[in-house]
GROMACS .gro file of C-alpha atoms in nm:
model
   99
    1UNK     CA    1  -0.542   0.767   0.416
    2UNK     CA    2  -0.524   0.411   0.524
    3UNK     CA    3  -0.385   0.266   0.269
    4UNK     CA    4  -0.073   0.522   0.333
    5UNK     CA    5  -0.067   0.403   0.672
    6UNK     CA    6  -0.086   0.046   0.595
    7UNK     CA    7   0.198   0.068   0.333
    8UNK     CA    8   0.404   0.274   0.550
    9UNK     CA    9   0.380  -0.029   0.849
   10UNK     CA   10   0.428  -0.327   0.578
   11UNK     CA   11   0.622  -0.599   0.666
   12UNK     CA   12   1.029  -0.588   0.586
   13UNK     CA   13   0.971  -0.859   0.335
   14UNK     CA   14   0.791  -0.577   0.129
   15UNK     CA   15   1.045  -0.340   0.168
   16UNK     CA   16   1.098  -0.270  -0.186
   17UNK     CA   17   0.773  -0.287  -0.316
   18UNK     CA   18   0.616   0.024  -0.426
   19UNK     CA   19   0.277   0.151  -0.327
   20UNK     CA   20   0.092   0.119  -0.669
   21UNK     CA   21   0.222  -0.273  -0.661
   22UNK     CA   22   0.119  -0.291  -0.323
   23UNK     CA   23  -0.236  -0.202  -0.360
   24UNK     CA   24  -0.248  -0.422  -0.676
   25UNK     CA   25  -0.091  -0.742  -0.529
   26UNK     CA   26  -0.198  -0.732  -0.171
   27UNK     CA   27  -0.495  -0.707   0.058
   28UNK     CA   28  -0.528  -0.697   0.453
   29UNK     CA   29  -0.601  -0.990   0.651
   30UNK     CA   30  -0.572  -1.180   0.960
   31UNK     CA   31  -0.307  -1.465   1.040
   32UNK     CA   32  -0.529  -1.698   1.208
   33UNK     CA   33  -0.771  -1.669   0.907
   34UNK     CA   34  -0.529  -1.749   0.658
   35UNK     CA   35  -0.291  -2.058   0.806
   36UNK     CA   36  -0.311  -2.211   0.466
   37UNK     CA   37  -0.009  -2.312   0.305
   38UNK     CA   38  -0.099  -2.199  -0.030
   39UNK     CA   39  -0.142  -1.806   0.100
   40UNK     CA   40   0.178  -1.609   0.169
   41UNK     CA   41   0.059  -1.395   0.506
   42UNK     CA   42   0.351  -1.088   0.620
   43UNK     CA   43   0.299  -0.935   0.933
   44UNK     CA   44   0.296  -0.547   0.965
   45UNK     CA   45   0.613  -0.404   1.143
   46UNK     CA   46   0.630  -0.484   1.557
   47UNK     CA   47   0.503  -0.195   1.729
   48UNK     CA   48   0.231  -0.065   1.465
   49UNK     CA   49  -0.144  -0.068   1.575
   50UNK     CA   50  -0.195  -0.368   1.345
   51UNK     CA   51   0.006  -0.623   1.515
   52UNK     CA   52  -0.280  -0.924   1.468
   53UNK     CA   53  -0.312  -0.828   1.095
   54UNK     CA   54  -0.117  -0.847   0.820
   55UNK     CA   55  -0.060  -0.821   0.437
   56UNK     CA   56  -0.188  -1.150   0.217
   57UNK     CA   57  -0.016  -1.160  -0.147
   58UNK     CA   58  -0.267  -1.201  -0.390
   59UNK     CA   59  -0.287  -1.492  -0.639
   60UNK     CA   60  -0.212  -1.417  -0.995
   61UNK     CA   61  -0.530  -1.505  -1.125
   62UNK     CA   62  -0.675  -1.254  -0.930
   63UNK     CA   63  -0.831  -0.954  -1.114
   64UNK     CA   64  -0.778  -0.616  -0.895
   65UNK     CA   65  -0.859  -0.250  -0.990
   66UNK     CA   66  -0.691  -0.042  -0.718
   67UNK     CA   67  -0.923   0.239  -0.567
   68UNK     CA   68  -0.792   0.516  -0.479
   69UNK     CA   69  -1.013   0.792  -0.374
   70UNK     CA   70  -0.911   1.129  -0.380
   71UNK     CA   71  -0.533   1.021  -0.435
   72UNK     CA   72  -0.376   1.108  -0.601
   73UNK     CA   73  -0.489   1.460  -0.633
   74UNK     CA   74  -0.611   1.587  -0.939
   75UNK     CA   75  -0.312   1.831  -1.145
   76UNK     CA   76  -0.544   2.095  -1.196
   77UNK     CA   77  -0.577   2.153  -0.783
   78UNK     CA   78  -0.210   2.197  -0.757
   79UNK     CA   79  -0.041   2.569  -0.858
   80UNK     CA   80   0.268   2.403  -0.799
   81UNK     CA   81   0.373   2.098  -1.064
   82UNK     CA   82   0.680   1.999  -0.877
   83UNK     CA   83   0.459   1.858  -0.563
   84UNK     CA   84   0.199   1.719  -0.801
   85UNK     CA   85   0.484   1.548  -0.946
   86UNK     CA   86   0.644   1.409  -0.656
   87UNK     CA   87   0.295   1.280  -0.486
   88UNK     CA   88   0.271   1.091  -0.861
   89UNK     CA   89   0.644   0.955  -0.751
   90UNK     CA   90   0.525   0.806  -0.450
   91UNK     CA   91   0.344   0.557  -0.617
   92UNK     CA   92   0.612   0.402  -0.807
   93UNK     CA   93   0.896   0.397  -0.585
   94UNK     CA   94   0.894   0.242  -0.245
   95UNK     CA   95   0.906   0.447   0.067
   96UNK     CA   96   0.825   0.410   0.453
   97UNK     CA   97   0.832   0.777   0.583
   98UNK     CA   98   0.724   1.048   0.377
   99UNK     CA   99   0.802   1.346   0.650
   0.00000   0.00000   0.00000
C-alpha cells in the first residue's frame, strides 16, 4: 500500500509519529505549492523516490476520517492471532522498516 511506503520514508521530523497519527494528521503535498508560512511541510527522506514531495501537517480544525482499504486485515482471515496482533501494533508504535 502506498500509505505504508509513504510512512516508511517520512521525514526525520516525524520519526516518533505512529502510522495512525500519520494518516490522521498529515497529507502528501508538494513544497512549491505550499510556501505559505502557515503550513508545516516535511520533506520525505533524501534518496526516496518522492524527493519533490513531502507531508503537510494538517490544521487542528481539519476533519479527517482515515481510509485504510484492506488494512489492517480482518481478524477472521488470520489463523495466527499473534500475527494479527502484530499488524495492529504497527498502527500505534512508530516504525521505519518492518522487514
